[in-house]
mmCIF file with all atom_site columns, C-alpha atoms in Angstrom:
data_model
loop_
_atom_site.group_PDB
_atom_site.id
_atom_site.type_symbol
_atom_site.label_atom_id
_atom_site.label_alt_id
_atom_site.label_comp_id
_atom_site.label_asym_id
_atom_site.label_entity_id
_atom_site.label_seq_id
_atom_site.pdbx_PDB_ins_code
_atom_site.Cartn_x
_atom_site.Cartn_y
_atom_site.Cartn_z
_atom_site.occupancy
_atom_site.B_iso_or_equiv
_atom_site.pdbx_formal_charge
_atom_site.auth_seq_id
_atom_site.auth_comp_id
_atom_site.auth_asym_id
_atom_site.auth_atom_id
_atom_site.pdbx_PDB_model_num
ATOM 1   C CA . UNK S 1 1   ? 70.248 26.837 143.271 1.00 0.00 ? 1034 UNK S CA 1
ATOM 2   C CA . UNK S 1 2   ? 70.343 29.615 140.804 1.00 0.00 ? 1035 UNK S CA 1
ATOM 3   C CA . UNK S 1 3   ? 68.532 27.478 138.238 1.00 0.00 ? 1036 UNK S CA 1
ATOM 4   C CA . UNK S 1 4   ? 66.071 26.079 140.922 1.00 0.00 ? 1037 UNK S CA 1
ATOM 5   C CA . UNK S 1 5   ? 65.153 29.634 141.719 1.00 0.00 ? 1038 UNK S CA 1
ATOM 6   C CA . UNK S 1 6   ? 64.738 30.495 137.937 1.00 0.00 ? 1039 UNK S CA 1
ATOM 7   C CA . UNK S 1 7   ? 62.596 27.578 137.452 1.00 0.00 ? 1040 UNK S CA 1
ATOM 8   C CA . UNK S 1 8   ? 60.453 28.377 140.714 1.00 0.00 ? 1041 UNK S CA 1
ATOM 9   C CA . UNK S 1 9   ? 59.732 31.961 139.307 1.00 0.00 ? 1042 UNK S CA 1
ATOM 10  C CA . UNK S 1 10  ? 58.759 30.603 135.794 1.00 0.00 ? 1043 UNK S CA 1
ATOM 11  C CA . UNK S 1 11  ? 56.456 28.235 137.640 1.00 0.00 ? 1044 UNK S CA 1
ATOM 12  C CA . UNK S 1 12  ? 54.895 31.100 139.498 1.00 0.00 ? 1045 UNK S CA 1
ATOM 13  C CA . UNK S 1 13  ? 54.506 33.194 136.505 1.00 0.00 ? 1046 UNK S CA 1
ATOM 14  C CA . UNK S 1 14  ? 52.742 30.736 134.454 1.00 0.00 ? 1047 UNK S CA 1
ATOM 15  C CA . UNK S 1 15  ? 50.195 29.806 137.743 1.00 0.00 ? 1048 UNK S CA 1
ATOM 16  C CA . UNK S 1 16  ? 49.444 33.592 138.101 1.00 0.00 ? 1049 UNK S CA 1
ATOM 17  C CA . UNK S 1 17  ? 48.779 34.134 134.310 1.00 0.00 ? 1050 UNK S CA 1
ATOM 18  C CA . UNK S 1 18  ? 46.449 31.073 134.402 1.00 0.00 ? 1051 UNK S CA 1
ATOM 19  C CA . UNK S 1 19  ? 44.816 32.526 137.808 1.00 0.00 ? 1052 UNK S CA 1
ATOM 20  C CA . UNK S 1 20  ? 44.501 35.877 136.093 1.00 0.00 ? 1053 UNK S CA 1
ATOM 21  C CA . UNK S 1 21  ? 42.904 34.402 132.603 1.00 0.00 ? 1054 UNK S CA 1
ATOM 22  C CA . UNK S 1 22  ? 40.612 32.548 134.478 1.00 0.00 ? 1055 UNK S CA 1
ATOM 23  C CA . UNK S 1 23  ? 39.382 35.286 136.709 1.00 0.00 ? 1056 UNK S CA 1
ATOM 24  C CA . UNK S 1 24  ? 35.918 35.062 137.346 1.00 0.00 ? 1057 UNK S CA 1
ATOM 25  C CA . UNK S 1 25  ? 35.270 31.723 135.661 1.00 0.00 ? 1058 UNK S CA 1
ATOM 26  C CA . UNK S 1 26  ? 33.093 29.354 137.879 1.00 0.00 ? 1059 UNK S CA 1
ATOM 27  C CA . UNK S 1 27  ? 31.325 26.269 137.300 1.00 0.00 ? 1060 UNK S CA 1
ATOM 28  C CA . UNK S 1 28  ? 31.897 24.184 133.821 1.00 0.00 ? 1061 UNK S CA 1
ATOM 29  C CA . UNK S 1 29  ? 33.612 27.059 132.110 1.00 0.00 ? 1062 UNK S CA 1
ATOM 30  C CA . UNK S 1 30  ? 36.463 27.261 134.886 1.00 0.00 ? 1063 UNK S CA 1
ATOM 31  C CA . UNK S 1 31  ? 36.365 23.262 134.673 1.00 0.00 ? 1064 UNK S CA 1
ATOM 32  C CA . UNK S 1 32  ? 37.302 23.448 130.774 1.00 0.00 ? 1065 UNK S CA 1
ATOM 33  C CA . UNK S 1 33  ? 39.681 26.275 131.482 1.00 0.00 ? 1066 UNK S CA 1
ATOM 34  C CA . UNK S 1 34  ? 41.736 24.190 133.904 1.00 0.00 ? 1067 UNK S CA 1
ATOM 35  C CA . UNK S 1 35  ? 41.471 21.047 131.653 1.00 0.00 ? 1068 UNK S CA 1
ATOM 36  C CA . UNK S 1 36  ? 43.022 23.102 129.160 1.00 0.00 ? 1069 UNK S CA 1
ATOM 37  C CA . UNK S 1 37  ? 45.708 24.614 131.235 1.00 0.00 ? 1070 UNK S CA 1
ATOM 38  C CA . UNK S 1 38  ? 46.405 20.917 132.487 1.00 0.00 ? 1071 UNK S CA 1
ATOM 39  C CA . UNK S 1 39  ? 46.790 19.903 128.708 1.00 0.00 ? 1072 UNK S CA 1
ATOM 40  C CA . UNK S 1 40  ? 49.157 23.289 128.068 1.00 0.00 ? 1073 UNK S CA 1
ATOM 41  C CA . UNK S 1 41  ? 51.663 22.109 130.975 1.00 0.00 ? 1074 UNK S CA 1
ATOM 42  C CA . UNK S 1 42  ? 51.640 18.498 130.036 1.00 0.00 ? 1075 UNK S CA 1
ATOM 43  C CA . UNK S 1 43  ? 52.763 19.843 126.211 1.00 0.00 ? 1076 UNK S CA 1
ATOM 44  C CA . UNK S 1 44  ? 55.427 22.050 127.486 1.00 0.00 ? 1077 UNK S CA 1
ATOM 45  C CA . UNK S 1 45  ? 56.910 19.144 129.843 1.00 0.00 ? 1078 UNK S CA 1
ATOM 46  C CA . UNK S 1 46  ? 56.943 16.749 126.755 1.00 0.00 ? 1079 UNK S CA 1
ATOM 47  C CA . UNK S 1 47  ? 58.242 19.091 124.051 1.00 0.00 ? 1080 UNK S CA 1
ATOM 48  C CA . UNK S 1 48  ? 61.986 18.756 125.051 1.00 0.00 ? 1081 UNK S CA 1
ATOM 49  C CA . UNK S 1 49  ? 61.485 15.117 124.664 1.00 0.00 ? 1082 UNK S CA 1
ATOM 50  C CA . UNK S 1 50  ? 59.879 15.095 121.237 1.00 0.00 ? 1083 UNK S CA 1
ATOM 51  C CA . UNK S 1 51  ? 62.628 17.744 119.990 1.00 0.00 ? 1084 UNK S CA 1
ATOM 52  C CA . UNK S 1 52  ? 65.468 15.218 120.981 1.00 0.00 ? 1085 UNK S CA 1
ATOM 53  C CA . UNK S 1 53  ? 66.418 18.018 123.652 1.00 0.00 ? 1086 UNK S CA 1
ATOM 54  C CA . UNK S 1 54  ? 66.114 15.375 126.661 1.00 0.00 ? 1087 UNK S CA 1
ATOM 55  C CA . UNK S 1 55  ? 66.314 11.896 126.825 1.00 0.00 ? 1088 UNK S CA 1
ATOM 56  C CA . UNK S 1 56  ? 63.808 10.182 125.477 1.00 0.00 ? 1089 UNK S CA 1
ATOM 57  C CA . UNK S 1 57  ? 61.563 8.442  128.189 1.00 0.00 ? 1090 UNK S CA 1
ATOM 58  C CA . UNK S 1 58  ? 58.469 6.127  126.740 1.00 0.00 ? 1091 UNK S CA 1
ATOM 59  C CA . UNK S 1 59  ? 56.919 6.276  130.117 1.00 0.00 ? 1092 UNK S CA 1
ATOM 60  C CA . UNK S 1 60  ? 56.816 10.095 129.851 1.00 0.00 ? 1093 UNK S CA 1
ATOM 61  C CA . UNK S 1 61  ? 55.284 9.837  126.456 1.00 0.00 ? 1094 UNK S CA 1
ATOM 62  C CA . UNK S 1 62  ? 52.646 7.305  127.786 1.00 0.00 ? 1095 UNK S CA 1
ATOM 63  C CA . UNK S 1 63  ? 51.855 9.855  130.511 1.00 0.00 ? 1096 UNK S CA 1
ATOM 64  C CA . UNK S 1 64  ? 51.397 12.811 128.193 1.00 0.00 ? 1097 UNK S CA 1
ATOM 65  C CA . UNK S 1 65  ? 49.470 10.521 125.730 1.00 0.00 ? 1098 UNK S CA 1
ATOM 66  C CA . UNK S 1 66  ? 46.914 9.661  128.877 1.00 0.00 ? 1099 UNK S CA 1
ATOM 67  C CA . UNK S 1 67  ? 46.669 13.112 129.321 1.00 0.00 ? 1100 UNK S CA 1
ATOM 68  C CA . UNK S 1 68  ? 45.478 14.042 126.000 1.00 0.00 ? 1101 UNK S CA 1
ATOM 69  C CA . UNK S 1 69  ? 42.797 10.890 126.433 1.00 0.00 ? 1102 UNK S CA 1
ATOM 70  C CA . UNK S 1 70  ? 41.540 12.721 129.610 1.00 0.00 ? 1103 UNK S CA 1
ATOM 71  C CA . UNK S 1 71  ? 40.929 15.870 128.213 1.00 0.00 ? 1104 UNK S CA 1
ATOM 72  C CA . UNK S 1 72  ? 39.749 15.097 124.616 1.00 0.00 ? 1105 UNK S CA 1
ATOM 73  C CA . UNK S 1 73  ? 36.937 13.204 122.763 1.00 0.00 ? 1106 UNK S CA 1
ATOM 74  C CA . UNK S 1 74  ? 33.224 13.079 124.746 1.00 0.00 ? 1107 UNK S CA 1
ATOM 75  C CA . UNK S 1 75  ? 35.367 14.438 127.964 1.00 0.00 ? 1108 UNK S CA 1
ATOM 76  C CA . UNK S 1 76  ? 36.146 18.039 126.109 1.00 0.00 ? 1109 UNK S CA 1
ATOM 77  C CA . UNK S 1 77  ? 32.589 18.005 124.454 1.00 0.00 ? 1110 UNK S CA 1
ATOM 78  C CA . UNK S 1 78  ? 30.663 17.883 127.330 1.00 0.00 ? 1111 UNK S CA 1
ATOM 79  C CA . UNK S 1 79  ? 32.370 20.816 128.415 1.00 0.00 ? 1112 UNK S CA 1
ATOM 80  C CA . UNK S 1 80  ? 30.889 22.939 126.014 1.00 0.00 ? 1113 UNK S CA 1
ATOM 81  C CA . UNK S 1 81  ? 27.183 22.779 126.336 1.00 0.00 ? 1114 UNK S CA 1
ATOM 82  C CA . UNK S 1 82  ? 25.097 25.579 125.075 1.00 0.00 ? 1115 UNK S CA 1
ATOM 83  C CA . UNK S 1 83  ? 25.055 28.690 126.574 1.00 0.00 ? 1116 UNK S CA 1
ATOM 84  C CA . UNK S 1 84  ? 28.471 28.791 128.391 1.00 0.00 ? 1117 UNK S CA 1
ATOM 85  C CA . UNK S 1 85  ? 30.181 31.118 125.899 1.00 0.00 ? 1118 UNK S CA 1
ATOM 86  C CA . UNK S 1 86  ? 30.709 34.693 126.537 1.00 0.00 ? 1119 UNK S CA 1
ATOM 87  C CA . UNK S 1 87  ? 33.346 36.339 129.377 1.00 0.00 ? 1120 UNK S CA 1
ATOM 88  C CA . UNK S 1 88  ? 35.186 34.843 130.714 1.00 0.00 ? 1121 UNK S CA 1
ATOM 89  C CA . UNK S 1 89  ? 34.881 31.932 128.516 1.00 0.00 ? 1122 UNK S CA 1
ATOM 90  C CA . UNK S 1 90  ? 37.443 31.985 125.516 1.00 0.00 ? 1123 UNK S CA 1
ATOM 91  C CA . UNK S 1 91  ? 35.224 29.880 123.428 1.00 0.00 ? 1124 UNK S CA 1
ATOM 92  C CA . UNK S 1 92  ? 33.968 31.331 120.020 1.00 0.00 ? 1125 UNK S CA 1
ATOM 93  C CA . UNK S 1 93  ? 30.425 31.245 119.035 1.00 0.00 ? 1126 UNK S CA 1
ATOM 94  C CA . UNK S 1 94  ? 31.873 28.769 116.221 1.00 0.00 ? 1127 UNK S CA 1
ATOM 95  C CA . UNK S 1 95  ? 32.175 26.171 118.913 1.00 0.00 ? 1128 UNK S CA 1
ATOM 96  C CA . UNK S 1 96  ? 28.136 25.870 118.809 1.00 0.00 ? 1129 UNK S CA 1
ATOM 97  C CA . UNK S 1 97  ? 27.515 27.158 115.329 1.00 0.00 ? 1130 UNK S CA 1
ATOM 98  C CA . UNK S 1 98  ? 29.777 24.429 113.935 1.00 0.00 ? 1131 UNK S CA 1
ATOM 99  C CA . UNK S 1 99  ? 29.423 21.672 116.581 1.00 0.00 ? 1132 UNK S CA 1
ATOM 100 C CA . UNK S 1 100 ? 30.000 18.943 113.812 1.00 0.00 ? 1133 UNK S CA 1
ATOM 101 C CA . UNK S 1 101 ? 33.826 20.403 113.326 1.00 0.00 ? 1134 UNK S CA 1
ATOM 102 C CA . UNK S 1 102 ? 34.540 21.021 116.978 1.00 0.00 ? 1135 UNK S CA 1
ATOM 103 C CA . UNK S 1 103 ? 33.680 17.589 118.104 1.00 0.00 ? 1136 UNK S CA 1
ATOM 104 C CA . UNK S 1 104 ? 35.680 15.905 115.133 1.00 0.00 ? 1137 UNK S CA 1
ATOM 105 C CA . UNK S 1 105 ? 38.631 17.568 116.404 1.00 0.00 ? 1138 UNK S CA 1
ATOM 106 C CA . UNK S 1 106 ? 38.143 16.694 119.928 1.00 0.00 ? 1139 UNK S CA 1
ATOM 107 C CA . UNK S 1 107 ? 37.463 13.332 118.890 1.00 0.00 ? 1140 UNK S CA 1
ATOM 108 C CA . UNK S 1 108 ? 40.744 13.134 116.586 1.00 0.00 ? 1141 UNK S CA 1
ATOM 109 C CA . UNK S 1 109 ? 42.447 14.286 119.809 1.00 0.00 ? 1142 UNK S CA 1
ATOM 110 C CA . UNK S 1 110 ? 41.204 11.354 121.409 1.00 0.00 ? 1143 UNK S CA 1
ATOM 111 C CA . UNK S 1 111 ? 42.481 9.157  118.744 1.00 0.00 ? 1144 UNK S CA 1
ATOM 112 C CA . UNK S 1 112 ? 45.674 10.853 118.463 1.00 0.00 ? 1145 UNK S CA 1
ATOM 113 C CA . UNK S 1 113 ? 46.096 10.166 122.368 1.00 0.00 ? 1146 UNK S CA 1
ATOM 114 C CA . UNK S 1 114 ? 45.231 7.013  122.047 1.00 0.00 ? 1147 UNK S CA 1
ATOM 115 C CA . UNK S 1 115 ? 47.640 5.852  119.416 1.00 0.00 ? 1148 UNK S CA 1
ATOM 116 C CA . UNK S 1 116 ? 50.396 7.716  121.068 1.00 0.00 ? 1149 UNK S CA 1
ATOM 117 C CA . UNK S 1 117 ? 49.828 5.989  123.959 1.00 0.00 ? 1150 UNK S CA 1
ATOM 118 C CA . UNK S 1 118 ? 50.868 2.726  121.934 1.00 0.00 ? 1151 UNK S CA 1
ATOM 119 C CA . UNK S 1 119 ? 53.439 4.241  119.975 1.00 0.00 ? 1152 UNK S CA 1
ATOM 120 C CA . UNK S 1 120 ? 55.562 5.500  122.976 1.00 0.00 ? 1153 UNK S CA 1
ATOM 121 C CA . UNK S 1 121 ? 58.048 2.513  122.190 1.00 0.00 ? 1154 UNK S CA 1
ATOM 122 C CA . UNK S 1 122 ? 58.559 3.622  118.587 1.00 0.00 ? 1155 UNK S CA 1
ATOM 123 C CA . UNK S 1 123 ? 60.990 6.312  119.674 1.00 0.00 ? 1156 UNK S CA 1
ATOM 124 C CA . UNK S 1 124 ? 61.226 9.387  117.843 1.00 0.00 ? 1157 UNK S CA 1
ATOM 125 C CA . UNK S 1 125 ? 61.489 9.761  113.957 1.00 0.00 ? 1158 UNK S CA 1
ATOM 126 C CA . UNK S 1 126 ? 65.391 10.450 114.157 1.00 0.00 ? 1159 UNK S CA 1
ATOM 127 C CA . UNK S 1 127 ? 66.221 7.514  115.975 1.00 0.00 ? 1160 UNK S CA 1
ATOM 128 C CA . UNK S 1 128 ? 64.445 5.078  113.300 1.00 0.00 ? 1161 UNK S CA 1
ATOM 129 C CA . UNK S 1 129 ? 65.977 7.013  110.432 1.00 0.00 ? 1162 UNK S CA 1
ATOM 130 C CA . UNK S 1 130 ? 69.533 9.068  112.107 1.00 0.00 ? 1163 UNK S CA 1
ATOM 131 C CA . UNK S 1 131 ? 67.863 12.483 110.562 1.00 0.00 ? 1164 UNK S CA 1
ATOM 132 C CA . UNK S 1 132 ? 67.255 15.171 112.707 1.00 0.00 ? 1165 UNK S CA 1
ATOM 133 C CA . UNK S 1 133 ? 63.583 15.221 114.062 1.00 0.00 ? 1166 UNK S CA 1
ATOM 134 C CA . UNK S 1 134 ? 63.629 18.761 114.219 1.00 0.00 ? 1167 UNK S CA 1
ATOM 135 C CA . UNK S 1 135 ? 62.976 18.825 110.469 1.00 0.00 ? 1168 UNK S CA 1
ATOM 136 C CA . UNK S 1 136 ? 59.714 16.968 111.012 1.00 0.00 ? 1169 UNK S CA 1
ATOM 137 C CA . UNK S 1 137 ? 58.401 19.223 113.874 1.00 0.00 ? 1170 UNK S CA 1
ATOM 138 C CA . UNK S 1 138 ? 55.689 21.353 112.097 1.00 0.00 ? 1171 UNK S CA 1
ATOM 139 C CA . UNK S 1 139 ? 56.036 20.421 108.704 1.00 0.00 ? 1172 UNK S CA 1
ATOM 140 C CA . UNK S 1 140 ? 52.381 20.422 108.201 1.00 0.00 ? 1173 UNK S CA 1
ATOM 141 C CA . UNK S 1 141 ? 51.892 16.733 106.937 1.00 0.00 ? 1174 UNK S CA 1
ATOM 142 C CA . UNK S 1 142 ? 52.943 13.340 107.957 1.00 0.00 ? 1175 UNK S CA 1
ATOM 143 C CA . UNK S 1 143 ? 52.944 10.106 106.275 1.00 0.00 ? 1176 UNK S CA 1
ATOM 144 C CA . UNK S 1 144 ? 50.044 10.901 104.322 1.00 0.00 ? 1177 UNK S CA 1
ATOM 145 C CA . UNK S 1 145 ? 48.375 12.797 106.930 1.00 0.00 ? 1178 UNK S CA 1
ATOM 146 C CA . UNK S 1 146 ? 47.177 16.232 106.403 1.00 0.00 ? 1179 UNK S CA 1
ATOM 147 C CA . UNK S 1 147 ? 48.023 19.420 108.172 1.00 0.00 ? 1180 UNK S CA 1
ATOM 148 C CA . UNK S 1 148 ? 46.394 21.261 110.511 1.00 0.00 ? 1181 UNK S CA 1
ATOM 149 C CA . UNK S 1 149 ? 45.179 23.779 107.761 1.00 0.00 ? 1182 UNK S CA 1
ATOM 150 C CA . UNK S 1 150 ? 43.159 20.568 106.515 1.00 0.00 ? 1183 UNK S CA 1
ATOM 151 C CA . UNK S 1 151 ? 41.594 20.193 110.103 1.00 0.00 ? 1184 UNK S CA 1
ATOM 152 C CA . UNK S 1 152 ? 40.639 23.854 110.406 1.00 0.00 ? 1185 UNK S CA 1
ATOM 153 C CA . UNK S 1 153 ? 38.958 23.374 106.966 1.00 0.00 ? 1186 UNK S CA 1
ATOM 154 C CA . UNK S 1 154 ? 36.384 20.772 108.426 1.00 0.00 ? 1187 UNK S CA 1
ATOM 155 C CA . UNK S 1 155 ? 38.646 17.507 107.479 1.00 0.00 ? 1188 UNK S CA 1
ATOM 156 C CA . UNK S 1 156 ? 38.818 15.227 110.151 1.00 0.00 ? 1189 UNK S CA 1
ATOM 157 C CA . UNK S 1 157 ? 42.258 13.194 110.472 1.00 0.00 ? 1190 UNK S CA 1
ATOM 158 C CA . UNK S 1 158 ? 39.641 10.617 112.173 1.00 0.00 ? 1191 UNK S CA 1
ATOM 159 C CA . UNK S 1 159 ? 38.201 9.781  108.818 1.00 0.00 ? 1192 UNK S CA 1
ATOM 160 C CA . UNK S 1 160 ? 42.012 9.319  107.299 1.00 0.00 ? 1193 UNK S CA 1
ATOM 161 C CA . UNK S 1 161 ? 43.444 7.039  110.017 1.00 0.00 ? 1194 UNK S CA 1
ATOM 162 C CA . UNK S 1 162 ? 42.538 5.039  112.867 1.00 0.00 ? 1195 UNK S CA 1
ATOM 163 C CA . UNK S 1 163 ? 44.419 4.302  116.268 1.00 0.00 ? 1196 UNK S CA 1
ATOM 164 C CA . UNK S 1 164 ? 46.209 1.475  114.774 1.00 0.00 ? 1197 UNK S CA 1
ATOM 165 C CA . UNK S 1 165 ? 47.689 2.833  111.778 1.00 0.00 ? 1198 UNK S CA 1
ATOM 166 C CA . UNK S 1 166 ? 48.560 5.951  113.653 1.00 0.00 ? 1199 UNK S CA 1
ATOM 167 C CA . UNK S 1 167 ? 50.046 3.781  116.600 1.00 0.00 ? 1200 UNK S CA 1
ATOM 168 C CA . UNK S 1 168 ? 53.027 2.612  113.815 1.00 0.00 ? 1201 UNK S CA 1
ATOM 169 C CA . UNK S 1 169 ? 53.942 6.211  113.525 1.00 0.00 ? 1202 UNK S CA 1
ATOM 170 C CA . UNK S 1 170 ? 57.224 7.579  115.476 1.00 0.00 ? 1203 UNK S CA 1
ATOM 171 C CA . UNK S 1 171 ? 56.129 9.296  118.701 1.00 0.00 ? 1204 UNK S CA 1
ATOM 172 C CA . UNK S 1 172 ? 57.433 12.707 117.676 1.00 0.00 ? 1205 UNK S CA 1
ATOM 173 C CA . UNK S 1 173 ? 55.081 12.628 114.625 1.00 0.00 ? 1206 UNK S CA 1
ATOM 174 C CA . UNK S 1 174 ? 52.195 11.745 116.639 1.00 0.00 ? 1207 UNK S CA 1
ATOM 175 C CA . UNK S 1 175 ? 52.937 14.506 119.032 1.00 0.00 ? 1208 UNK S CA 1
ATOM 176 C CA . UNK S 1 176 ? 53.327 17.121 116.059 1.00 0.00 ? 1209 UNK S CA 1
ATOM 177 C CA . UNK S 1 177 ? 49.857 15.986 114.762 1.00 0.00 ? 1210 UNK S CA 1
ATOM 178 C CA . UNK S 1 178 ? 48.442 16.155 118.507 1.00 0.00 ? 1211 UNK S CA 1
ATOM 179 C CA . UNK S 1 179 ? 49.872 19.765 118.323 1.00 0.00 ? 1212 UNK S CA 1
ATOM 180 C CA . UNK S 1 180 ? 48.449 20.426 114.847 1.00 0.00 ? 1213 UNK S CA 1
ATOM 181 C CA . UNK S 1 181 ? 45.073 19.308 116.033 1.00 0.00 ? 1214 UNK S CA 1
ATOM 182 C CA . UNK S 1 182 ? 45.351 21.427 119.286 1.00 0.00 ? 1215 UNK S CA 1
ATOM 183 C CA . UNK S 1 183 ? 46.152 24.774 117.033 1.00 0.00 ? 1216 UNK S CA 1
ATOM 184 C CA . UNK S 1 184 ? 43.478 24.223 114.848 1.00 0.00 ? 1217 UNK S CA 1
ATOM 185 C CA . UNK S 1 185 ? 40.995 24.014 117.106 1.00 0.00 ? 1218 UNK S CA 1
ATOM 186 C CA . UNK S 1 186 ? 42.241 27.041 118.864 1.00 0.00 ? 1219 UNK S CA 1
ATOM 187 C CA . UNK S 1 187 ? 42.445 28.886 115.739 1.00 0.00 ? 1220 UNK S CA 1
ATOM 188 C CA . UNK S 1 188 ? 39.009 28.404 114.829 1.00 0.00 ? 1221 UNK S CA 1
ATOM 189 C CA . UNK S 1 189 ? 37.172 28.310 118.076 1.00 0.00 ? 1222 UNK S CA 1
ATOM 190 C CA . UNK S 1 190 ? 39.080 29.874 120.758 1.00 0.00 ? 1223 UNK S CA 1
ATOM 191 C CA . UNK S 1 191 ? 39.264 33.754 121.172 1.00 0.00 ? 1224 UNK S CA 1
ATOM 192 C CA . UNK S 1 192 ? 42.521 35.399 121.705 1.00 0.00 ? 1225 UNK S CA 1
ATOM 193 C CA . UNK S 1 193 ? 43.028 36.452 125.128 1.00 0.00 ? 1226 UNK S CA 1
ATOM 194 C CA . UNK S 1 194 ? 44.051 39.905 125.935 1.00 0.00 ? 1227 UNK S CA 1
#
């Protein structure tokens, strides 16, 4: 009972925070904020599995991958038409002044989501090698890939590997790359909320 109450309080506080952060947003700005919030919730839900803290569930990984695909690529870029910056939007002007870089990250995210859907049956790196998956989380580079810093510098993962090549990786390594891509995009194109 106590655990249920704590979980409900946590959900209520997250929901209140999202509502407050989206205060005043309407139209396409609210639509993109809602999409980003859905992605954030999906990441939080799958993180314990990817860290090996919960039993591995390939179906849950595929569901997460589908959420990534739904909210990335062209589906994401169409939510950022010219002239939709400024309050209450958290999008920096760089979204439009560096459209090619923004679009590349959105497309990378879509490719990574597609690859993760296929890689869901690969399990975690620790399951394959017997190593701790925590040591691979956030290492910056995986299997010849590049770090989030490389993505922030305008280099695109999509040019490095296609979805089929990425799909051979363990699911947690792809999750890390998805997280790095999101982080790179937020660092360069999202204003800090107060």
